[in-house]
Tab-separated table of C-alpha atoms in Angstrom:
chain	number	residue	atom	x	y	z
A	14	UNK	CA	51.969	-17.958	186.478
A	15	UNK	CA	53.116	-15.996	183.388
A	16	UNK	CA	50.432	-13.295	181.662
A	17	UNK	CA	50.973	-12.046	178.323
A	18	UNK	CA	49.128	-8.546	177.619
A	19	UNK	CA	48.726	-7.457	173.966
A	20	UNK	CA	46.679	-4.663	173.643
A	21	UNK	CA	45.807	-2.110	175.343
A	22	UNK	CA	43.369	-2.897	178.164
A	23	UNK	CA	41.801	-1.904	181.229
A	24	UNK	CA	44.726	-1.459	184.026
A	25	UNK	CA	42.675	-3.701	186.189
A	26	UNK	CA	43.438	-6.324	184.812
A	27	UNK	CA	46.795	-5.983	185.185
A	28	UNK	CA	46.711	-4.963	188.760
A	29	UNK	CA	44.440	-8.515	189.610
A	30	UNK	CA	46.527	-10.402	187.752
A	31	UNK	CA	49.425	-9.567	189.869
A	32	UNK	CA	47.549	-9.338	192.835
A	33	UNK	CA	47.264	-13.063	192.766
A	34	UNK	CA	51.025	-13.603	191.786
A	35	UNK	CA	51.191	-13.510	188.285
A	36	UNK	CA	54.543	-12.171	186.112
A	37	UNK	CA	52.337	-10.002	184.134
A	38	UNK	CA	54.051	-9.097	180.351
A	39	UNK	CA	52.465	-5.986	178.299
A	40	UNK	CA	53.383	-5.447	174.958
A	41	UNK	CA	51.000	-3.788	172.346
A	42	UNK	CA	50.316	-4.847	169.230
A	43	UNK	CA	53.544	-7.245	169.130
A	44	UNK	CA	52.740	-9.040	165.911
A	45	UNK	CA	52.536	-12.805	165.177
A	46	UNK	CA	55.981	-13.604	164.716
A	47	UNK	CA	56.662	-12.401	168.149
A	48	UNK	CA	53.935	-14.047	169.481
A	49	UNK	CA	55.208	-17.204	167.893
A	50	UNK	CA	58.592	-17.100	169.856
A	51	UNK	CA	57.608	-15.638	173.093
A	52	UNK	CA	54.117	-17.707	173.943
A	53	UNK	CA	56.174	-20.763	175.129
A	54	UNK	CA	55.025	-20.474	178.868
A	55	UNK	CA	52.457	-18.176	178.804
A	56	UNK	CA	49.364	-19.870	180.872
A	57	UNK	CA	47.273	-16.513	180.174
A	58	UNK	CA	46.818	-14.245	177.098
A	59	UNK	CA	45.163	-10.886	177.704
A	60	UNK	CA	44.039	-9.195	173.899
A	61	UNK	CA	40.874	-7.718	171.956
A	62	UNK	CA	40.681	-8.950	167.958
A	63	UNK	CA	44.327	-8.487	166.632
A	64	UNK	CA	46.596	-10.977	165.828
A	65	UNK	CA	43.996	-14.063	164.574
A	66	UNK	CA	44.600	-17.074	167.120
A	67	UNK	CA	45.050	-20.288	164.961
A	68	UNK	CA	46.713	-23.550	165.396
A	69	UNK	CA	50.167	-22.277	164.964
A	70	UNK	CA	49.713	-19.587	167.616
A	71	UNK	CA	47.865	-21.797	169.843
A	72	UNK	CA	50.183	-24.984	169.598
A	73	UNK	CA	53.292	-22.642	170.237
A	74	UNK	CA	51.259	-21.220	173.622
A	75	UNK	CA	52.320	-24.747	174.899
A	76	UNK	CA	51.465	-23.311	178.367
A	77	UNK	CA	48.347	-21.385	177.936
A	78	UNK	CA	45.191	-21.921	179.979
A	79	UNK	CA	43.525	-18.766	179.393
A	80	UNK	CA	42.860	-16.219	176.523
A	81	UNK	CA	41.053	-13.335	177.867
A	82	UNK	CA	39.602	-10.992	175.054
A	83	UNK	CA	38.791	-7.447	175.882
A	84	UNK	CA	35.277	-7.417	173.465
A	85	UNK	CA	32.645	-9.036	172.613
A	86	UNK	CA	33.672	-11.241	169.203
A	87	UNK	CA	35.504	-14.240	169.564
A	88	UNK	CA	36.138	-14.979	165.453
A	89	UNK	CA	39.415	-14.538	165.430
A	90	UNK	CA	39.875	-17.460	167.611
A	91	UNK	CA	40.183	-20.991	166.328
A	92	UNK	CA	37.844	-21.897	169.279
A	93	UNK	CA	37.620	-25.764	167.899
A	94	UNK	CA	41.100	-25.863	168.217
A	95	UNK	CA	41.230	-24.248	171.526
A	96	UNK	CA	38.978	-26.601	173.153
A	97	UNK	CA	40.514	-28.913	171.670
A	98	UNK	CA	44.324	-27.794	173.615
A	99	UNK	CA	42.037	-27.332	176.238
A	100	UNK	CA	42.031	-23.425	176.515
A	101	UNK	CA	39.685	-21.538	177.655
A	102	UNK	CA	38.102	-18.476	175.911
A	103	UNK	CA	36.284	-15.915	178.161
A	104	UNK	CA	34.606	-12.516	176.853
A	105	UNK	CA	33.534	-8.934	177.707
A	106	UNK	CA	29.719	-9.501	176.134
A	107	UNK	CA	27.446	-7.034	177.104
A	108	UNK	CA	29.809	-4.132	178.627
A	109	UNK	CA	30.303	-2.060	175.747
A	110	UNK	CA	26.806	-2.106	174.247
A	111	UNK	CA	25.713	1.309	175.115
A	112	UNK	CA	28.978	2.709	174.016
A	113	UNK	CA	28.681	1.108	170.516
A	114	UNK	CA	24.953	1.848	170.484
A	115	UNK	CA	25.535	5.557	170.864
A	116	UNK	CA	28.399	5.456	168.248
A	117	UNK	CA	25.934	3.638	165.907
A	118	UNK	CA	23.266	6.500	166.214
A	119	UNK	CA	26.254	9.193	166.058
A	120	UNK	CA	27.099	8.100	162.783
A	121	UNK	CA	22.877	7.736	161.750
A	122	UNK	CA	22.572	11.185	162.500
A	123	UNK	CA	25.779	12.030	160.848
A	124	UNK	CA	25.283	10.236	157.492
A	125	UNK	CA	21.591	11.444	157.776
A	126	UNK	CA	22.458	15.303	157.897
A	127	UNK	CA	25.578	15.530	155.984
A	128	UNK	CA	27.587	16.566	158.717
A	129	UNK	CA	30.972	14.916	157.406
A	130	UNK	CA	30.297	16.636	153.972
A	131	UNK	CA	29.428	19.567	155.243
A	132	UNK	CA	32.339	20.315	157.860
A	133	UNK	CA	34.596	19.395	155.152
A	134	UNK	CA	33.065	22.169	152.768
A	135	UNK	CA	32.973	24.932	155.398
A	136	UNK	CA	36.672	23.915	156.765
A	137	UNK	CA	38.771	23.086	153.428
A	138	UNK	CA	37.181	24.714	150.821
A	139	UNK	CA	35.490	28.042	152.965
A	140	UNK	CA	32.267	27.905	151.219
A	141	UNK	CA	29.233	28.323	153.834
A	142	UNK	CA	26.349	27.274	151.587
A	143	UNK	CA	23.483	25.266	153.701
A	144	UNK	CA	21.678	24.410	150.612
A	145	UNK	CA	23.896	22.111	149.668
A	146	UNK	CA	23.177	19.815	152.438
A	147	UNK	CA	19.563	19.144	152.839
A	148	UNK	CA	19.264	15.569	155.162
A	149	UNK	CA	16.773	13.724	156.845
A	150	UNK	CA	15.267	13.710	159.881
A	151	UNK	CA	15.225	10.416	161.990
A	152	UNK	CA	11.540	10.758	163.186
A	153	UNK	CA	9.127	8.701	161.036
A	154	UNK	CA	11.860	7.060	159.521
A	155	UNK	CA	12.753	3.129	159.844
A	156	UNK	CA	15.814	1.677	161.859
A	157	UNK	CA	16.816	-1.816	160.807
A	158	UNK	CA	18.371	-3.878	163.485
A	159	UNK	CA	20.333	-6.694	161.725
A	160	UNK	CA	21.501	-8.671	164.959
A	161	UNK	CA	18.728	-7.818	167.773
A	162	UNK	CA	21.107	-8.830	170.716
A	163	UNK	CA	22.679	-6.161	173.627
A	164	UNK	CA	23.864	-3.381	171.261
A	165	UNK	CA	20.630	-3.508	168.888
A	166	UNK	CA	18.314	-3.301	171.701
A	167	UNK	CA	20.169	-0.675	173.537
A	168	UNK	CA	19.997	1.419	169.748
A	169	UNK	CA	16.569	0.315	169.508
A	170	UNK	CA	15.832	1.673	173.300
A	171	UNK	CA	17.723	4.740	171.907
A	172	UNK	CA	15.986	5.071	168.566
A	173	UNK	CA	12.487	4.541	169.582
A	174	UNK	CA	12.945	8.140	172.045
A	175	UNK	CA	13.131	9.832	169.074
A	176	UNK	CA	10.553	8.480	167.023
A	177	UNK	CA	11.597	5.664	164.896
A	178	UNK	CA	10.292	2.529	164.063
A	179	UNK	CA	12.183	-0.392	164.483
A	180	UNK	CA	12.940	-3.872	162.202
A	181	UNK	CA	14.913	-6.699	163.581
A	182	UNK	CA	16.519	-8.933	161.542
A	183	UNK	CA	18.048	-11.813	163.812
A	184	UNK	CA	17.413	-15.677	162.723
A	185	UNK	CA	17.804	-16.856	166.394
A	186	UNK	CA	14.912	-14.792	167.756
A	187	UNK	CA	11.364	-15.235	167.601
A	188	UNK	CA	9.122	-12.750	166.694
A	189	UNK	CA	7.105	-12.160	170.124
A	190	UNK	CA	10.939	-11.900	171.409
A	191	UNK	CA	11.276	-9.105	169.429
A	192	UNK	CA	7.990	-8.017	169.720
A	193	UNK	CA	8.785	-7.955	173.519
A	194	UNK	CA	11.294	-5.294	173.721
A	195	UNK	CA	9.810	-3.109	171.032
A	196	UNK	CA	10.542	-4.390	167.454
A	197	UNK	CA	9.480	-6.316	164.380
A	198	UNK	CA	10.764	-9.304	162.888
A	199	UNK	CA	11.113	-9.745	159.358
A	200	UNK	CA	12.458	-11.867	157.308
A	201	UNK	CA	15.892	-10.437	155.142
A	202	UNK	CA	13.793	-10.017	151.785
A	203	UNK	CA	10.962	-8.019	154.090
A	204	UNK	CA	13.931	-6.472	156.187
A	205	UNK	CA	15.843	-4.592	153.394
A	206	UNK	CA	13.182	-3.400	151.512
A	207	UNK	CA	11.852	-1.715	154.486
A	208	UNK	CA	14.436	-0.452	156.142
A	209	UNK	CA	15.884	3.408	155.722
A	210	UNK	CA	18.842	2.737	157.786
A	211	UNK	CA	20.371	-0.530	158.674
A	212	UNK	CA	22.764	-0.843	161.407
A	213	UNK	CA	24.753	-4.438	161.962
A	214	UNK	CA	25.483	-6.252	164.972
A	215	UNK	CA	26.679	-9.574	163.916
A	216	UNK	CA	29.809	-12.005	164.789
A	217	UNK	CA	31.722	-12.749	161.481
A	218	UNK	CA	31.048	-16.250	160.897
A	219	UNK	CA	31.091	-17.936	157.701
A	220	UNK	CA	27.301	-17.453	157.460
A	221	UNK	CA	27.568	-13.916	157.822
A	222	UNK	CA	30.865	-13.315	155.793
A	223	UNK	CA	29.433	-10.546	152.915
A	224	UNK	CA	26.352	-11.222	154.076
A	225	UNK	CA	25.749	-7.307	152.853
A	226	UNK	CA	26.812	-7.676	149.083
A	227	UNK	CA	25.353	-6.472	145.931
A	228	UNK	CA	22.417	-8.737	145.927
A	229	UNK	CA	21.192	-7.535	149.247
A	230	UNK	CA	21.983	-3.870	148.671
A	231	UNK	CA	20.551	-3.993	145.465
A	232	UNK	CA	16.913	-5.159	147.153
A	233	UNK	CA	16.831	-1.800	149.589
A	234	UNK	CA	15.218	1.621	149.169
A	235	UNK	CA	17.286	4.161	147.382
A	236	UNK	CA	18.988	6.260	149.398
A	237	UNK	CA	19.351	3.986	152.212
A	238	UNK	CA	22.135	4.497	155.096
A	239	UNK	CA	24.015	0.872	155.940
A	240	UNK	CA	25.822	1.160	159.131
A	241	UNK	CA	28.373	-1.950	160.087
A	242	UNK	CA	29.472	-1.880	163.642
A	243	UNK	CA	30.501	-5.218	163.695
A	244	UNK	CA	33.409	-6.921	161.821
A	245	UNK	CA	34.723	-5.961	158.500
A	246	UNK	CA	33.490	-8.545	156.184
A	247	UNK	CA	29.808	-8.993	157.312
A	248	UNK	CA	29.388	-5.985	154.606
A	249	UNK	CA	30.937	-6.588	151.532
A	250	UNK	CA	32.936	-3.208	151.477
A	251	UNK	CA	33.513	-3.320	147.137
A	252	UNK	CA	29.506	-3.440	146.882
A	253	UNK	CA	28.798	-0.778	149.268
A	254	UNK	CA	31.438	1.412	147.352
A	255	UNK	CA	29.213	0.865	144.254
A	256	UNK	CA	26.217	1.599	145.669
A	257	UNK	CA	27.261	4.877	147.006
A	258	UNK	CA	28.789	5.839	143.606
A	259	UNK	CA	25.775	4.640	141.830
A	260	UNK	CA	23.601	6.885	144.552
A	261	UNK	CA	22.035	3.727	145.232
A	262	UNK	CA	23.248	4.148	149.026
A	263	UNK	CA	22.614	7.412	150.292
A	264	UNK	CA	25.532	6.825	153.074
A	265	UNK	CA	27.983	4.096	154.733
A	266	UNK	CA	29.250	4.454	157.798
A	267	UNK	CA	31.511	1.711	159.685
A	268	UNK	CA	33.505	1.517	162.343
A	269	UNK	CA	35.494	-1.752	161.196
A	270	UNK	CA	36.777	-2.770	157.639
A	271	UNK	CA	37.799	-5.914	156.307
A	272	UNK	CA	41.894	-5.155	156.458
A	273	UNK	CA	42.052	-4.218	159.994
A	274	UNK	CA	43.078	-7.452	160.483
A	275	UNK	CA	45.808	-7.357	158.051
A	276	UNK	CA	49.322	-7.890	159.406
A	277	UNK	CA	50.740	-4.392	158.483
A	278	UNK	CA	54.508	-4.551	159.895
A	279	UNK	CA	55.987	-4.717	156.253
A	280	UNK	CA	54.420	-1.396	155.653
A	281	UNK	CA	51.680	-2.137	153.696
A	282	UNK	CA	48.897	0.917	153.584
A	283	UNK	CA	45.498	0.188	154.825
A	284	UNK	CA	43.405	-0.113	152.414
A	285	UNK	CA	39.210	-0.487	151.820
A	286	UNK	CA	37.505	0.248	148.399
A	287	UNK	CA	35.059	2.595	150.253
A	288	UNK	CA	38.233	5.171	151.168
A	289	UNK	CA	38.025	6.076	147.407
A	290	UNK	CA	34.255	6.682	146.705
A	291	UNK	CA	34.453	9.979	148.854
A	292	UNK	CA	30.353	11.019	149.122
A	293	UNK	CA	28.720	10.216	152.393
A	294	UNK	CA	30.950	7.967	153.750
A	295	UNK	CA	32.051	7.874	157.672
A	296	UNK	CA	34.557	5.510	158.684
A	297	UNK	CA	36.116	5.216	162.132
A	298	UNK	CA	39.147	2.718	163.538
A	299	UNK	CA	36.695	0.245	165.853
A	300	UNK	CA	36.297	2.563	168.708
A	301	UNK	CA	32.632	1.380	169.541
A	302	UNK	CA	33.714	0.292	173.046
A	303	UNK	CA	36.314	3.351	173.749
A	304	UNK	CA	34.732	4.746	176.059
A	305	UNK	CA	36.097	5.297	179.574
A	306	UNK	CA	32.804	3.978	181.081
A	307	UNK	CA	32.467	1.084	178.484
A	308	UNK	CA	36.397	-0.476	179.417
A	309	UNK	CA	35.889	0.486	183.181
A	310	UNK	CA	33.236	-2.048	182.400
A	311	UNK	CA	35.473	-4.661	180.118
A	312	UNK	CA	38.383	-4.526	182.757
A	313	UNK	CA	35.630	-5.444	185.755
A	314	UNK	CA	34.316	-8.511	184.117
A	315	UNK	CA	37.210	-9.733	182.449
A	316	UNK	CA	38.948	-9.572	186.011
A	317	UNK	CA	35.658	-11.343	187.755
A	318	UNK	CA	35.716	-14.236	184.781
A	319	UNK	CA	39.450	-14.314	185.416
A	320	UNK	CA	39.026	-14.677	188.722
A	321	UNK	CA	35.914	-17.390	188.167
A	322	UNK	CA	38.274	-19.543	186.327
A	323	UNK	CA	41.229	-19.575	188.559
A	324	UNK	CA	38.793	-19.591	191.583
A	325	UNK	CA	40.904	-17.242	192.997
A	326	UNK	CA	39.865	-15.910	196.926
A	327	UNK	CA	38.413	-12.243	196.984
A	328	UNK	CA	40.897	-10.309	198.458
């Protein structure tokens, strides 16, 4: 059996792979034209979210039995077509939700006390002047959950320590569900309007694509903090830029944009309209599960659903 590695991942997997005899390939970040010319028999593909996996990809993987993605989305799959070619799609749900969590509430606390602003003042420009930076505290305040699955409850678990109240958005939920494990259910209309602080925790779908845009953004409380720890796309990244410059938005922070799944290799610069509003604006490169605990954690169940679907003996 040939494995074909493509990001980096949790050495375990690896190490199981060839522990059960398979010619194990790693190659980071290889692109899609050499994916195109090297997936010919490949019967297991090892990855996270970059390249996107559609019909060309998947009909050259003539071979493949297995994709195994390191995370939680599975978007960038054509998983029709997949099934389809009879492929099989297995995921990492669940491992990684405390380590996004706490990312989510580093960058509420963040956005909500100026820290980004402030370091930058004190470091590039030597001015110490704390009255510039007057924030809020999260106490009192109101945490929007938009998505009330692993990662939202483990922020909400988080958030109500400290004293906040917490809103879940989530259309496949009921409200005594949420009611159950501490929040409130409102619809989107009630859920903006309410909210201080959203945080996001969708899949990109076609539902959710800018499912944050102008409209919605327009309907929350001034100087509300939008936090998208999902995919870039769910929040429509030109409309958030506006409503920080308009002081509409009192912050943004995300840990994905829309063009990190831009093929880059002809040396295009990345590029998002919010890297030019400046203001209170966070932004870092999808590290919600990089953690050492969270893809100790990725690596174990990828290797136990690997093993699952091979029904490979414990050794």
């Amino acid at each position: 059996m040939k494995a074909l590695i493509i990001d980096d991942v949790p050495g375990i997997i690896a190490d199981t792979l060839e522990q059960h005899g398979a010619e194990v390939e790693t190659i980071v970040m290889p692109g899609v034209e050499y994916l195109k010319e090297h997936l010919d028999g490949v019967e297991v593909l090892v990855m996270r979210v970059i390249p996107e996996i559609d019909k060309e990809l998947l009909d050259a993987a003539k071979d493949l039995k297995l994709i195994a993605v390191c995370s939680v989305g599975t978007a960038h799959i054509d998983m029709d077509y997949a099934r389809e070619k009879g492929v099989a799609v297995v995921n990492a749900p669940g491992a990684s939700a405390n380590a996004v969590a706490e990312l989510a509430l580093s960058k509420i606390l963040d956005l909500s006390r100026k820290v980004i602003a402030a370091h930058h003042e004190v470091a590039e420009d030597r001015i110490w002047e704390k009255y510039h930076f007057t924030g809020h505290e999260l106490k009192g305040r109101s945490l929007g959950l938009c998505g009330y699955g692993r990662i939202g409850r483990r922020l909400a678990e988080i958030a109500r320590v400290i004293g906040m109240r917490i809103l879940a958005y989530d259309p496949y939920l009921t409200a005594e569900q949420c009611e159950q494990s501490g929040a409130v259910k409102l619809e989107m209309d009630d859920f903006l309007r309410q909210a201080d602080i959203i945080t996001i925790h969708l899949p990109l779908t076609p539902e959710t694509n800018n499912l944050f845009s102008y409209q919605e953004i327009a309907k929350m409380k001034d100087g509300a903090i939008i936090v998208n720890m999902s995919r870039g796309g769910v929040l429509d990244e030109t409309a958030a830029a506006e409503g920080l410059k308009s002081g509409k938005l009192g912050g943004v922070g995300v840990d994905v944009i829309k063009a990190e799944m831009a093929d880059l290799s002809g040396g295009d610069t990345l590029h998002s309209p919010l890297f030019d509003v400046g203001g209170n604006y966070l932004v870092s490169p999808h590290i919600g599960a990089r953690t050492y605990e969270a893809q100790d954690a990725i690596g174990v169940l990828i290797c136990e659903k690997m093993t699952e679907f091979f029904h490979w003996q414990a050794n």
